[in-house]
Amino acid sequence: MRSMTKSTRQIQIGQVTIGGPAIAIIAGPCSIESEAQFLEAASQAKKAGAHLLRGGIYKLRTHPQSFQGLGDPALAIAESVRKKLGMPLVSEITDPRQIEGMISIIDVFQVGTRNMYNYPLLKELGKTSKPVLLKRSFSASIEEWLLAAEYIESSGNPNVILCERGIRTFERATRNTLDLSAVAFVKQHSTLPVIVDPSHATGRRDLIEPMSLAAIAAGADGLLIEMHPNAAASLSDGHQAIDGEDLARILSRVEKLGQAIDRPILRLA
Ligand code: PEP
Ligand code: MN
């Protein structure tokens, strides 16, 4: 059978290309908790082979009593660590009023699962030229997800990266259900690059490796993985965080699999 995959739009973030032949890796802690924690996590992520850093400044938590992110004070930490390590940074925006403070500090705006339907936010991000990582809502059909992307594109910003992060089903053994057929579908029916977040998809650190491999086999252009230097002390999502050594091991297995299917891991000059 002829390959049905459409050619994928390439999104450039500094030296990193997402949507090209090579796989890109985004890694870092769920939340920025302190300068020491973020610097250590980021250094470990870099050493393990990640290309882009992640770290939540503003968090949207289901429980109002849960840690909500450091908020504005984390902007300076993010800026300093990004500069020290020379790595582009992905961070979630939860409100259009945060654009001004974030735009010069981050390299990719992440839209979280709870905000995929926030059309005013999508339209505002469409007026910028920064890449937007658009997570699929846990209750969105593929069509709704692609239409959300269109809100950003039709407002003027073509730099959209889709992220499958699991959908809500009847299953309780995992936090969500990773919908890998959505990844293969999007690769065939859309020109947008798509990455997979096995961390929020499963909520379990023991499933990050197998789901990372499966995601690449399904055609994902990259992975977004949560890691923490000390998962037990993590202020959010510690149960799904892996450490730097785990990340390095997973990436070496992803690399081996990639060799078999012509998806090398991105190498930076
Ligand atoms: C996150 O990436 O930290 C996050 C909150 O993800 P999601 O929106 O997919 O739950
Ligand atoms: Mn998280």
Coordinates of C-alpha atoms and ligand atoms in Angstrom, one line a residue:
M1 CA 0.0 0.0 0.0
R2 CA 1.2 3.5 -0.9
S3 CA 2.1 5.6 2.1
M4 CA -0.9 7.9 2.8
T5 CA 1.0 10.3 5.0
K6 CA 0.7 13.9 4.0
S7 CA 3.9 16.0 3.9
T8 CA 4.2 17.6 7.3
R9 CA 4.7 21.4 7.9
Q10 CA 8.1 22.0 9.6
I11 CA 8.1 24.3 12.6
Q12 CA 11.4 25.9 13.4
I13 CA 12.3 26.7 17.1
G14 CA 15.8 28.1 17.1
Q15 CA 17.9 25.2 15.8
V16 CA 15.2 22.7 16.4
T17 CA 12.9 21.5 13.7
I18 CA 9.6 19.8 14.6
G19 CA 7.9 18.0 11.7
G20 CA 11.0 17.1 9.7
P21 CA 12.4 13.6 9.3
A22 CA 14.0 13.6 12.8
I23 CA 12.3 13.2 16.1
A24 CA 12.4 16.1 18.6
I25 CA 12.3 15.7 22.4
I26 CA 10.8 18.1 24.9
A27 CA 11.6 17.3 28.5
G28 CA 11.5 18.9 31.9
P29 CA 9.5 19.1 35.1
C30 CA 5.8 19.5 35.3
S31 CA 6.3 22.8 37.3
I32 CA 9.1 25.2 37.9
E33 CA 9.4 24.9 41.7
S34 CA 12.6 26.9 42.4
E35 CA 15.7 28.0 40.5
A36 CA 17.7 25.1 41.9
Q37 CA 15.1 22.5 41.0
F38 CA 14.6 23.8 37.5
L39 CA 18.3 24.2 36.7
E40 CA 19.0 20.7 37.9
A41 CA 16.0 19.2 36.0
A42 CA 17.0 21.1 32.9
S43 CA 20.6 20.1 33.1
Q44 CA 19.6 16.5 33.4
A45 CA 17.2 16.8 30.5
K46 CA 19.9 18.3 28.3
K47 CA 22.4 15.6 29.3
A48 CA 19.9 12.9 28.5
G49 CA 19.5 14.3 25.0
A50 CA 16.4 16.6 25.1
H51 CA 16.2 19.4 22.5
L52 CA 13.7 21.6 24.2
L53 CA 13.0 22.3 27.8
R54 CA 9.6 22.3 29.5
G55 CA 8.5 23.8 32.8
G56 CA 5.2 25.0 34.0
I57 CA 5.0 28.6 35.2
Y58 CA 1.2 28.8 35.4
K59 CA -0.6 25.6 36.2
L60 CA -4.2 24.6 35.8
R61 CA -5.0 22.1 38.5
T62 CA -8.2 20.2 38.9
H63 CA -8.1 20.7 42.7
P64 CA -8.0 24.4 43.8
Q65 CA -5.9 23.5 46.8
S66 CA -3.2 21.8 44.7
F67 CA 0.1 23.7 43.8
Q68 CA -0.9 26.2 41.2
G69 CA 2.6 26.9 39.9
L70 CA 4.8 29.8 41.1
G71 CA 3.2 32.1 38.5
D72 CA 4.9 35.4 37.7
P73 CA 8.0 34.8 40.0
A74 CA 8.9 31.8 37.8
L75 CA 9.3 34.0 34.7
A76 CA 12.8 35.2 35.9
I77 CA 13.8 31.6 36.8
A78 CA 12.7 30.4 33.4
E79 CA 14.6 33.1 31.7
S80 CA 17.8 32.5 33.6
V81 CA 17.8 28.7 33.1
R82 CA 16.9 29.0 29.4
K83 CA 19.8 31.3 29.0
K84 CA 22.3 29.3 31.1
L85 CA 21.5 26.1 29.1
G86 CA 21.0 27.7 25.7
M87 CA 17.8 25.6 25.2
P88 CA 14.5 26.8 23.9
L89 CA 11.6 26.7 26.4
V90 CA 8.1 25.4 26.2
S91 CA 5.6 26.6 28.8
E92 CA 1.9 26.6 29.2
I93 CA -0.2 29.8 28.9
T94 CA -3.4 29.8 30.8
D95 CA -4.7 33.3 30.1
P96 CA -4.3 35.7 27.2
R97 CA -3.1 38.4 29.7
Q98 CA 0.1 36.3 30.2
I99 CA 1.2 36.8 26.6
E100 CA 3.0 40.0 27.3
G101 CA 5.1 38.7 30.2
M102 CA 5.9 35.3 28.5
I103 CA 6.6 36.3 24.9
S104 CA 10.2 37.3 25.3
I105 CA 11.0 34.5 27.7
I106 CA 9.5 31.4 26.2
D107 CA 10.0 29.9 22.7
V108 CA 6.8 27.8 22.4
F109 CA 3.4 28.6 24.0
Q110 CA 1.7 25.4 25.3
V111 CA -2.0 25.3 25.3
G112 CA -3.1 22.7 27.9
T113 CA -5.9 20.2 27.6
R114 CA -8.3 22.3 29.6
N115 CA -7.8 25.3 27.3
M116 CA -8.1 23.7 23.9
Y117 CA -11.7 25.1 23.6
N118 CA -10.6 28.6 24.8
Y119 CA -11.1 30.2 21.5
P120 CA -10.3 33.8 22.6
L121 CA -6.9 32.5 23.9
L122 CA -6.3 30.6 20.6
K123 CA -7.1 33.7 18.6
E124 CA -4.8 35.9 20.6
L125 CA -2.0 33.3 20.2
G126 CA -2.8 33.4 16.5
K127 CA -1.8 37.0 16.4
T128 CA 1.7 36.2 17.5
S129 CA 4.3 34.4 15.5
K130 CA 5.5 32.1 18.3
P131 CA 5.0 28.3 17.8
V132 CA 2.0 27.0 19.7
L133 CA 1.9 23.5 21.1
L134 CA -1.8 22.6 21.1
K135 CA -2.7 19.8 23.4
R136 CA -5.8 17.8 22.6
S137 CA -8.6 18.3 25.1
F138 CA -9.2 15.1 27.0
S139 CA -12.8 15.2 25.6
A140 CA -12.1 16.4 22.1
S141 CA -12.8 14.5 18.9
I142 CA -9.9 14.7 16.4
E143 CA -12.1 17.0 14.3
E144 CA -12.5 19.5 17.2
W145 CA -8.8 19.4 17.9
L146 CA -8.0 20.2 14.2
L147 CA -10.6 23.0 14.2
A148 CA -9.0 24.4 17.4
A149 CA -5.7 24.5 15.5
E150 CA -7.5 26.3 12.7
Y151 CA -8.4 29.1 15.1
I152 CA -4.7 29.8 15.6
E153 CA -3.8 29.5 11.9
S154 CA -6.7 31.6 10.7
S155 CA -5.7 34.3 13.1
G156 CA -2.3 34.5 11.3
N157 CA 0.0 32.0 13.0
P158 CA 0.8 28.9 11.0
N159 CA 3.2 27.6 13.6
V160 CA 1.0 25.0 15.3
I161 CA 2.3 21.7 16.7
L162 CA -0.4 19.2 17.9
C163 CA 0.1 17.1 21.0
E164 CA -1.8 14.0 21.8
R165 CA -1.9 13.6 25.7
G166 CA -4.6 11.0 26.2
I167 CA -8.4 11.2 26.3
R168 CA -10.9 10.4 29.0
T169 CA -12.4 6.9 28.8
F170 CA -13.9 4.4 31.2
E171 CA -10.4 3.1 32.0
R172 CA -9.1 3.9 35.5
A173 CA -5.8 2.0 35.5
T174 CA -4.2 4.8 33.6
R175 CA -4.8 8.6 34.1
N176 CA -6.1 8.9 30.5
T177 CA -6.1 6.6 27.4
L178 CA -3.4 7.4 24.9
D179 CA -5.1 7.6 21.5
L180 CA -2.3 6.6 19.1
S181 CA -4.7 6.0 16.2
A182 CA -5.3 9.8 16.4
V183 CA -1.6 10.3 15.8
A184 CA -1.6 8.1 12.8
F185 CA -4.8 9.7 11.6
V186 CA -3.5 13.3 11.9
K187 CA -0.3 12.4 10.1
Q188 CA -2.5 11.2 7.2
H189 CA -5.1 13.9 7.2
S190 CA -3.4 17.1 8.3
T191 CA -0.1 18.8 7.5
L192 CA 0.5 19.8 11.1
P193 CA 3.3 18.0 13.1
V194 CA 2.1 16.0 16.0
I195 CA 3.9 14.9 19.1
V196 CA 2.9 12.7 22.0
D197 CA 2.9 13.2 25.8
P198 CA 3.1 9.8 27.4
S199 CA 3.4 11.3 30.8
H200 CA -0.1 12.9 31.1
A201 CA -1.5 10.2 28.8
T202 CA -0.7 7.4 31.3
G203 CA 0.0 9.1 34.6
R204 CA 2.4 6.3 35.4
R205 CA 6.2 6.4 35.1
D206 CA 6.4 2.7 34.3
L207 CA 4.5 3.3 31.1
I208 CA 6.5 6.2 29.7
E209 CA 9.0 4.0 27.9
P210 CA 6.6 1.6 26.2
M211 CA 4.3 4.4 25.2
S212 CA 7.2 6.5 23.9
L213 CA 8.2 3.7 21.6
A214 CA 4.7 3.1 20.5
A215 CA 4.2 6.8 19.8
I216 CA 7.2 6.9 17.5
A217 CA 6.1 3.7 15.8
A218 CA 2.7 5.4 15.2
G219 CA 4.4 8.3 13.4
A220 CA 4.8 11.0 16.1
D221 CA 7.2 13.8 15.3
G222 CA 8.4 14.1 18.8
L223 CA 7.7 13.4 22.5
L224 CA 7.0 15.6 25.5
I225 CA 8.1 13.9 28.7
E226 CA 7.9 15.0 32.3
M227 CA 11.0 14.4 34.4
H228 CA 12.2 15.6 37.8
P229 CA 15.5 15.3 39.7
N230 CA 13.6 14.1 42.7
A231 CA 10.1 12.8 41.8
A232 CA 9.2 12.0 45.3
A233 CA 9.5 15.7 46.2
S234 CA 7.8 17.0 43.1
L235 CA 5.0 19.5 43.8
S236 CA 2.9 18.3 40.9
D237 CA 2.6 15.1 38.9
G238 CA 5.4 13.3 40.8
H239 CA 3.8 9.9 40.1
Q240 CA 4.5 10.2 36.4
A241 CA 7.9 11.8 36.6
I242 CA 11.0 9.9 35.6
D243 CA 14.6 10.9 36.4
G244 CA 17.4 12.0 34.0
E245 CA 18.8 8.4 33.9
D246 CA 15.4 7.0 32.9
L247 CA 15.1 9.7 30.3
A248 CA 18.5 8.8 28.8
R249 CA 17.6 5.1 28.7
I250 CA 14.2 5.8 27.0
L251 CA 15.8 8.1 24.4
S252 CA 18.4 5.5 23.6
R253 CA 15.7 2.9 22.9
V254 CA 13.7 5.5 20.9
E255 CA 16.8 6.1 18.9
K256 CA 17.2 2.3 18.1
L257 CA 13.6 2.0 17.1
G258 CA 13.9 5.2 15.0
Q259 CA 16.8 3.7 13.1
A260 CA 14.5 0.8 12.0
I261 CA 11.8 3.2 10.6
D262 CA 13.9 6.1 9.3
R263 CA 13.1 8.4 12.1
P264 CA 16.4 9.4 13.6
I265 CA 16.5 11.5 16.8
L266 CA 17.3 15.1 15.9
R267 CA 21.0 16.0 16.1
L268 CA 21.9 19.6 16.8
A269 CA 24.9 21.2 15.1
Ligands
PEP1 C1 1.3 19.9 31.4 O1 1.8 19.6 30.4 O2 1.9 20.2 32.4 C2 -0.2 19.8 31.5 C3 -0.9 20.4 32.5 O3 -0.7 19.0 30.6 P1 -2.3 18.8 30.2 O4 -2.8 20.1 29.8 O5 -2.1 17.8 29.0 O6 -2.9 18.1 31.3
MN2 MN 2.1 17.8 34.6

